[in-house]
PDB file of C-alpha atoms in Angstrom:
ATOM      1  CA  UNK A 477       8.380-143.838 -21.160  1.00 50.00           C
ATOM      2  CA  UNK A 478      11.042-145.083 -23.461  1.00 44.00           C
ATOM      3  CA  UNK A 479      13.170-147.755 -21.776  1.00 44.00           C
ATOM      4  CA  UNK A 480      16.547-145.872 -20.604  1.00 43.00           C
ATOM      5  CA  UNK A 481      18.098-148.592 -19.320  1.00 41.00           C
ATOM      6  CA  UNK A 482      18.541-150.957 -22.747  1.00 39.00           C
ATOM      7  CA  UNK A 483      19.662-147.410 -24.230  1.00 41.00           C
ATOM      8  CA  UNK A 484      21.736-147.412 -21.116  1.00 42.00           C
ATOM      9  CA  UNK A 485      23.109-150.762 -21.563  1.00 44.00           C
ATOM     10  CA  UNK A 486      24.226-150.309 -25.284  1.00 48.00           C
ATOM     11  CA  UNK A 487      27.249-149.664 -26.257  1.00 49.00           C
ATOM     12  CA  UNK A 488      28.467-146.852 -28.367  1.00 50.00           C
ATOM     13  CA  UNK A 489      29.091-147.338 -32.069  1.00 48.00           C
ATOM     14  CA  UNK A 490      32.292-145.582 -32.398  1.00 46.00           C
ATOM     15  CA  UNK A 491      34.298-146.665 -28.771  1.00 46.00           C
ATOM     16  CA  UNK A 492      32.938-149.890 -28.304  1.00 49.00           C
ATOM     17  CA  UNK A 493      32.176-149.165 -24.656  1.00 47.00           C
ATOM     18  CA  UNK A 494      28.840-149.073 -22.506  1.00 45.00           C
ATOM     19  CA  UNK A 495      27.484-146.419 -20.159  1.00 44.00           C
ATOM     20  CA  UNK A 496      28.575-148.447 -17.174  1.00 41.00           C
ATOM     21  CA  UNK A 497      32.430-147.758 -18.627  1.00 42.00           C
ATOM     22  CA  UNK A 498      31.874-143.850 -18.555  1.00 40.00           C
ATOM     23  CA  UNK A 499      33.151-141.710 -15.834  1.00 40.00           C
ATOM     24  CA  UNK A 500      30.757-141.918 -12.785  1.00 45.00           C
ATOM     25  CA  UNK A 501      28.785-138.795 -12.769  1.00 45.00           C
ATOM     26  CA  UNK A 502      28.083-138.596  -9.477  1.00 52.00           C
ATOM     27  CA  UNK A 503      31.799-138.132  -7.923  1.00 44.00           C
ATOM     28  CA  UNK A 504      31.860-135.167 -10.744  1.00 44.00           C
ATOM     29  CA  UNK A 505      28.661-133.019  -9.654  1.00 44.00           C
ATOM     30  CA  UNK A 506      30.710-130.368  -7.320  1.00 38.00           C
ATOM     31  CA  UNK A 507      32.083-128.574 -10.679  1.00 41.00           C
ATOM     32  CA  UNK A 508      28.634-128.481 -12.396  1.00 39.00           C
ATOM     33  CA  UNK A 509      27.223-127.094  -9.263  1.00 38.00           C
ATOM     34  CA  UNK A 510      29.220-124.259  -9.468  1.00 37.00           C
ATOM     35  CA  UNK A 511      28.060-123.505 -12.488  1.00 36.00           C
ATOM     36  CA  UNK A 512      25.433-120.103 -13.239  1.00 35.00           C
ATOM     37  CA  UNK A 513      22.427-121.328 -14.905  1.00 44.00           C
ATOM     38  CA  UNK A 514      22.281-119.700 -18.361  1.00 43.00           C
ATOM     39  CA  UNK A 515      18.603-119.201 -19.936  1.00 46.00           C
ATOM     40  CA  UNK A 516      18.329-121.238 -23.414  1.00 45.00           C
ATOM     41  CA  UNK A 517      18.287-118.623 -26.019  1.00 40.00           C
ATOM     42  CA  UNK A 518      15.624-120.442 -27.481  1.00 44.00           C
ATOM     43  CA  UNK A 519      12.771-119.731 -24.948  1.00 49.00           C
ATOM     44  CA  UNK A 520      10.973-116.848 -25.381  1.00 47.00           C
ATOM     45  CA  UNK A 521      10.995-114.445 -22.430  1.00 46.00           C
ATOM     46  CA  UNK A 522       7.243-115.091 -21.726  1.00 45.00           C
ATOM     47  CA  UNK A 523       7.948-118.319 -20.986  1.00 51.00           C
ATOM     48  CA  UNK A 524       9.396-117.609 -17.795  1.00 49.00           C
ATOM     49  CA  UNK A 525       7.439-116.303 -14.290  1.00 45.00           C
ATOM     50  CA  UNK A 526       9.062-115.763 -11.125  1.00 46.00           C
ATOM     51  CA  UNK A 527       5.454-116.062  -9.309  1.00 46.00           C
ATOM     52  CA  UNK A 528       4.230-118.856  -9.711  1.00 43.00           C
ATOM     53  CA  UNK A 529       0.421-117.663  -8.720  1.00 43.00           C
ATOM     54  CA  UNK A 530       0.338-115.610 -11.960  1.00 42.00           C
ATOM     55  CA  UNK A 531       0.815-118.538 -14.413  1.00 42.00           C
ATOM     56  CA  UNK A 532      -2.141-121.106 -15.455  1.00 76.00           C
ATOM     57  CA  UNK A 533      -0.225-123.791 -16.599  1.00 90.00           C
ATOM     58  CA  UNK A 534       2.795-124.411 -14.363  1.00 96.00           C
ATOM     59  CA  UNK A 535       5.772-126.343 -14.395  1.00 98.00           C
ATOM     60  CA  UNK A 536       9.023-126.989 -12.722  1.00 98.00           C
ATOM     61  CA  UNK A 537      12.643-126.699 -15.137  1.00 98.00           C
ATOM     62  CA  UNK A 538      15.149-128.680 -13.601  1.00 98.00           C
ATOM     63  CA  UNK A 539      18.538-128.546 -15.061  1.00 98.00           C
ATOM     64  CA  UNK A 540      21.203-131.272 -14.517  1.00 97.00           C
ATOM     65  CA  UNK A 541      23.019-129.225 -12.090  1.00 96.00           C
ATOM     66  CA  UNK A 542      20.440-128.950 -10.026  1.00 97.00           C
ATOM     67  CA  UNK A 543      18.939-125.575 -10.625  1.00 97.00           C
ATOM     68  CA  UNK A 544      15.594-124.982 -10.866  1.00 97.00           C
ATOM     69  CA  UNK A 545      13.007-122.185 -12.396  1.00 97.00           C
ATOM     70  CA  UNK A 546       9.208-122.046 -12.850  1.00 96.00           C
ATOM     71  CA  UNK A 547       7.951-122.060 -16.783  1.00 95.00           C
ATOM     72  CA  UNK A 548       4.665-121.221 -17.844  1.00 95.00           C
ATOM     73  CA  UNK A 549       3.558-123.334 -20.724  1.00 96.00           C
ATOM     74  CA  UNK A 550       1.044-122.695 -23.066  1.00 94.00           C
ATOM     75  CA  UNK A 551      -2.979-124.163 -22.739  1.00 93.00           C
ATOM     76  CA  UNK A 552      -2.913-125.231 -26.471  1.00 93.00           C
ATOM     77  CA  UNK A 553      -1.341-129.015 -26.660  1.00 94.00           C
ATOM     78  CA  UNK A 554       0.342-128.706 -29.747  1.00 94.00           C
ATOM     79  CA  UNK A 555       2.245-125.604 -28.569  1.00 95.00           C
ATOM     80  CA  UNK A 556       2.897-127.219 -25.240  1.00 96.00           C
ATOM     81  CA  UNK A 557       4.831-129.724 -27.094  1.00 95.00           C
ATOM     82  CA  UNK A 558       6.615-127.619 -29.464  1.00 96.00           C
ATOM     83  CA  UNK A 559       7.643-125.750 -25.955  1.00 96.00           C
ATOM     84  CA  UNK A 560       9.098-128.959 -24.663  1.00 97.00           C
ATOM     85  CA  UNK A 561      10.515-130.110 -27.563  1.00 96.00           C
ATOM     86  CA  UNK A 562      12.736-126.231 -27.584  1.00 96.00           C
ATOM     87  CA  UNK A 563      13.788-127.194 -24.420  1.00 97.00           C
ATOM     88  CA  UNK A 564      14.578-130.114 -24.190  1.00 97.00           C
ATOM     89  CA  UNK A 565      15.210-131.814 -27.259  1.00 93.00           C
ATOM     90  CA  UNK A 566      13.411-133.001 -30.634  1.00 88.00           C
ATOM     91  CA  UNK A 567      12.569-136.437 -28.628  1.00 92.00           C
ATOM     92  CA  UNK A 568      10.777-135.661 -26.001  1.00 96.00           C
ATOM     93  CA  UNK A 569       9.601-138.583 -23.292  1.00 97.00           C
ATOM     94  CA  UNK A 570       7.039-138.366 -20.599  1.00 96.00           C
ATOM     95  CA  UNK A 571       6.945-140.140 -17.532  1.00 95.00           C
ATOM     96  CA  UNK A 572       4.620-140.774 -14.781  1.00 96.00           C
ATOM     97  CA  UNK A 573       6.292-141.078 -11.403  1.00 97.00           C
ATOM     98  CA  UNK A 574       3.284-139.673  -9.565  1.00 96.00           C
ATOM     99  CA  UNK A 575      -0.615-139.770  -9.833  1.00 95.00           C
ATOM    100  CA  UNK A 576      -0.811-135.937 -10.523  1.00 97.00           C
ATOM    101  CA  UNK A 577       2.658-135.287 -12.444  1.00 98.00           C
ATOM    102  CA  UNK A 578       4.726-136.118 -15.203  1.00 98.00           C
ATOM    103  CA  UNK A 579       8.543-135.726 -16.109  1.00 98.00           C
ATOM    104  CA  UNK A 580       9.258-134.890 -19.924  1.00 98.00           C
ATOM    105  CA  UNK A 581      12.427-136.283 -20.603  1.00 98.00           C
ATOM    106  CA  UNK A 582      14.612-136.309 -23.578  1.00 97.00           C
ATOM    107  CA  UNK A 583      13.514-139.762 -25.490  1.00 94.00           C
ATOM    108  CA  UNK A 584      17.626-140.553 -26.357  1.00 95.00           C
ATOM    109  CA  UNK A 585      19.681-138.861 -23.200  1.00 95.00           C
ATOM    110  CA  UNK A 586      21.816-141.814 -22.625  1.00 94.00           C
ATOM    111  CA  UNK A 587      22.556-142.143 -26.352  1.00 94.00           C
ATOM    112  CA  UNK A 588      23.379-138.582 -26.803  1.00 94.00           C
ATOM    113  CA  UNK A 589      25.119-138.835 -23.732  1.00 95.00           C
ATOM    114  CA  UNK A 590      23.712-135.629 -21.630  1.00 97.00           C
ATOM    115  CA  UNK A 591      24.375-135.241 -18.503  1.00 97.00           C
ATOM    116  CA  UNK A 592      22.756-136.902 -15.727  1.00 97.00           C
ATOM    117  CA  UNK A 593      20.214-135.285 -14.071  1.00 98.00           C
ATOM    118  CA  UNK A 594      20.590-136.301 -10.270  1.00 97.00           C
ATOM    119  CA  UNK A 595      17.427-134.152  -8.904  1.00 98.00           C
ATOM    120  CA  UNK A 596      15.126-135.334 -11.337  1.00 98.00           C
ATOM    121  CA  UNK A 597      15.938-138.716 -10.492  1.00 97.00           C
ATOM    122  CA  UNK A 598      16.114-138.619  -6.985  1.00 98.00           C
ATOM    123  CA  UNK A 599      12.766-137.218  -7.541  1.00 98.00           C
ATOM    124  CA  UNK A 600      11.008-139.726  -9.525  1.00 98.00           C
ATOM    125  CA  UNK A 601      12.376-142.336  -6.845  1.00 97.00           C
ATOM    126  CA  UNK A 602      11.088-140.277  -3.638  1.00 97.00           C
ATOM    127  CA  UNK A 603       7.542-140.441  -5.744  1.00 97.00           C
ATOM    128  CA  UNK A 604       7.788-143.820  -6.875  1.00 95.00           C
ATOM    129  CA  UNK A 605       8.879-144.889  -3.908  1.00 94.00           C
ATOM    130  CA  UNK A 606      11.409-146.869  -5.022  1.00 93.00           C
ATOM    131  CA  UNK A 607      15.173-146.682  -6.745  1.00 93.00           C
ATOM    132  CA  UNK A 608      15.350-146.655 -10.370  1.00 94.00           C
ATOM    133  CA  UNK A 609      17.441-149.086 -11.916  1.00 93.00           C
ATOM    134  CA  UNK A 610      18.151-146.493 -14.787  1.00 94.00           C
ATOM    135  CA  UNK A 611      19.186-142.570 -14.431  1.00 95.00           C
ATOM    136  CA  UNK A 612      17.829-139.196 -16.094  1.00 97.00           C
ATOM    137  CA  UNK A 613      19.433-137.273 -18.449  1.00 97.00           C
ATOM    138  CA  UNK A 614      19.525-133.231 -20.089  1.00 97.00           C
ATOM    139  CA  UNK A 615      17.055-131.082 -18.587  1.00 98.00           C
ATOM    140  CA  UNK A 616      13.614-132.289 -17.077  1.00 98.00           C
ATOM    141  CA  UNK A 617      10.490-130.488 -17.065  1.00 98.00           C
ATOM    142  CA  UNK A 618       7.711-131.029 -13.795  1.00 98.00           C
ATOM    143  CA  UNK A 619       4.308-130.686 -14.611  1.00 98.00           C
ATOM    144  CA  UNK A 620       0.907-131.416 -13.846  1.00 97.00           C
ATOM    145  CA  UNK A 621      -0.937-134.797 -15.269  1.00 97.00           C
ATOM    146  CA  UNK A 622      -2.201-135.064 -19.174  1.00 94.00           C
ATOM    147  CA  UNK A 623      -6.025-134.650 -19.140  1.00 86.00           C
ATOM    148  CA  UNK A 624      -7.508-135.071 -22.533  1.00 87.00           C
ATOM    149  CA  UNK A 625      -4.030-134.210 -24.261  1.00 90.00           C
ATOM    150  CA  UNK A 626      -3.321-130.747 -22.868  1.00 94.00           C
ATOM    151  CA  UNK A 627      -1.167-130.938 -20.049  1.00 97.00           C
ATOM    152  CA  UNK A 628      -2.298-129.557 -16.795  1.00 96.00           C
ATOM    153  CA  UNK A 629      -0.515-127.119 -14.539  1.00 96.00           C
ATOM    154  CA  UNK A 630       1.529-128.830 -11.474  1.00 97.00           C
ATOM    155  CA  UNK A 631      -0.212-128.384  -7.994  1.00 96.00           C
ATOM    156  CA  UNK A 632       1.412-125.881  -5.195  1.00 96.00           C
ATOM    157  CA  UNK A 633       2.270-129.161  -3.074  1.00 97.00           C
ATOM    158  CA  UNK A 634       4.362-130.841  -6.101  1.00 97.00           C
ATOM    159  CA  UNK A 635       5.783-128.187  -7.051  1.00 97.00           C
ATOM    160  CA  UNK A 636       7.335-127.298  -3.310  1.00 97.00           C
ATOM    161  CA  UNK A 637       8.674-130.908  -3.467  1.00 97.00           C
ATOM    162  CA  UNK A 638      10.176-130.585  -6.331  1.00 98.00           C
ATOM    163  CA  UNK A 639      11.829-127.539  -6.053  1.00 97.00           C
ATOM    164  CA  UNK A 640      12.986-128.110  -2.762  1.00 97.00           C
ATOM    165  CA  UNK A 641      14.418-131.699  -3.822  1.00 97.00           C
ATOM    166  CA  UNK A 642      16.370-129.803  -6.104  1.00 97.00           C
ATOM    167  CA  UNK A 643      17.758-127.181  -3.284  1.00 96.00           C
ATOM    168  CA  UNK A 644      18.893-129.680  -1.354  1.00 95.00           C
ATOM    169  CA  UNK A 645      20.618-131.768  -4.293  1.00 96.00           C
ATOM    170  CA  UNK A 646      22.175-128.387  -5.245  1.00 95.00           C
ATOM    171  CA  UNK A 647      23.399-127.878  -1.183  1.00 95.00           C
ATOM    172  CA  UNK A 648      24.793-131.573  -1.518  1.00 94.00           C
ATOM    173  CA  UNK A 649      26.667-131.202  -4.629  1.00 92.00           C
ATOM    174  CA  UNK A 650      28.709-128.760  -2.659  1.00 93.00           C
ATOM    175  CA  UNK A 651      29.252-131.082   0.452  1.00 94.00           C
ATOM    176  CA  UNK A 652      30.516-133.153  -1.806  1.00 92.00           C
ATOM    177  CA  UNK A 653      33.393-130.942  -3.010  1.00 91.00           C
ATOM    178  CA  UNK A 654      35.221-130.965   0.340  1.00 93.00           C
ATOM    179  CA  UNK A 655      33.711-134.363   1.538  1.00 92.00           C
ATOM    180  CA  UNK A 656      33.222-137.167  -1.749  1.00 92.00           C
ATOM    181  CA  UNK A 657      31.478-139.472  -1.057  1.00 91.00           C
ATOM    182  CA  UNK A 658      33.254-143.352  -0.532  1.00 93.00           C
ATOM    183  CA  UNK A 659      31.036-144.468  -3.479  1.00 92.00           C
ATOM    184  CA  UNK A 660      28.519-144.049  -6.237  1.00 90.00           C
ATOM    185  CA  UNK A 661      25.918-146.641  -4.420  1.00 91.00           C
ATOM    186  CA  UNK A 662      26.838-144.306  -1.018  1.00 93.00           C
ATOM    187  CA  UNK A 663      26.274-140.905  -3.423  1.00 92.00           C
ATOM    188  CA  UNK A 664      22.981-142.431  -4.332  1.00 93.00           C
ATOM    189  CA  UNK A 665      21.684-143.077  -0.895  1.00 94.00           C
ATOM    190  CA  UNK A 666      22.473-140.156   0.680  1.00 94.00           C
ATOM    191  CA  UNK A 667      20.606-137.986  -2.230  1.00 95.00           C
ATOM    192  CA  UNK A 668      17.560-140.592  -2.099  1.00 95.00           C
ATOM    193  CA  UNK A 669      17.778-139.813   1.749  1.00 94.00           C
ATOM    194  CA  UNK A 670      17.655-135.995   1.306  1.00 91.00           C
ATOM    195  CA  UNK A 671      14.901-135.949  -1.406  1.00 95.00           C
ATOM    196  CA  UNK A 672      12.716-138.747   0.620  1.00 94.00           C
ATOM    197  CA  UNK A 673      12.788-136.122   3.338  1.00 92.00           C
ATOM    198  CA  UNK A 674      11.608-133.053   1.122  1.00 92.00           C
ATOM    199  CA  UNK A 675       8.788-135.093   0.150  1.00 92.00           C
ATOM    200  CA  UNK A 676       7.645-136.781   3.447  1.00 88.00           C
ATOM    201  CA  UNK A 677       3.863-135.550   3.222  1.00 79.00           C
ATOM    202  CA  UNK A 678       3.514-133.308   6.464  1.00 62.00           C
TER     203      UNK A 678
END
């Protein structure tokens, strides 16, 4: 995976300033949450399944605000990228934050300055098992490992992680409306706390 944090860490050509100086994003995430999820014009109607069980090669769409929808991708690896690329950008990243997934990323999301992308993140930590130093931004995609090139579809288990990390990021971004929280170190804990929980194996 490209390395976020030197993009993170440079600052921008035309004000001078670093990421660090931006607005925090996480004391901002109550009016994003609020938002309705909009499909990307872009994406064929195919590409979407409400059932899960009736696509082959799942994944997991996670948007910055938290919402989440199932995408079926195609089995052919070239079309898998050009899928990923539609959504989420013509630099596309993957990351490995667990044996049997990946994250697809957008390669430049702190220089293009996209959102952040709290679930994903809290995500990748709760796998890795650790707190990133860096942060996720634009849209993420969940899915299953690379095997021989062609990505693979993401397990029932993953996926239920996943998407419930998400729900409960969503559920905090309105708690935080009526209660902020003191910090953006305190913000971060209590969202690693929440998606820790969702995935605790059982």
């Amino acid at each position: 995976m490209t390395n976020q944090k030197g993009r993170q860490e440079a600052p921008d050509p035309k004000t001078g300033r670093k990421s660090y100086d931006l607005p925090d994003p996480w004391h901002h995430v109550a009016q994003t949450a609020q938002h309705t999820r909009r499909r990307p014009a872009a994406v064929p109607d195919q590409l979407v399944h409400r059932d899960p069980r009736a696509t082959r090669v799942r994944a997991l769409h996670i948007d910055p605000d938290a919402t989440s929808w199932h995408l079926e991708l195609p089995e052919d690896a070239s079309a898998q990228h050009d899928v990923l690329c539609r959504l989420i950008g013509d630099t596309v990243d993957r990351a490995m934050y667990h044996r049997q997934a990946l994250l697809h990323v957008h390669g430049n999301g702190a220089g293009m300055r996209l959102p952040v992308n709290p679930a994903a993140w809290a995500l990748a930590c709760a796998w890795r098992r650790l707190d990133l130093p860096y942060l996720l931004y634009g849209p993420v995609i969940v899915t299953g490992p690379d095997t021989s090139g062609v990505i693979e579809t993401l397990n029932d288990r993953l996926l239920s992680q996943a998407e419930e990390v998400a729900r409960r990021t969503k559920e905090l971004h309105l708690e935080w409306s009526t209660r902020p929280p003191v910090s953006e170190s305190a913000a971060r804990h209590e969202l690693l706390a929440y998606a820790r929980r969702a995935t605790r194996p059982s």
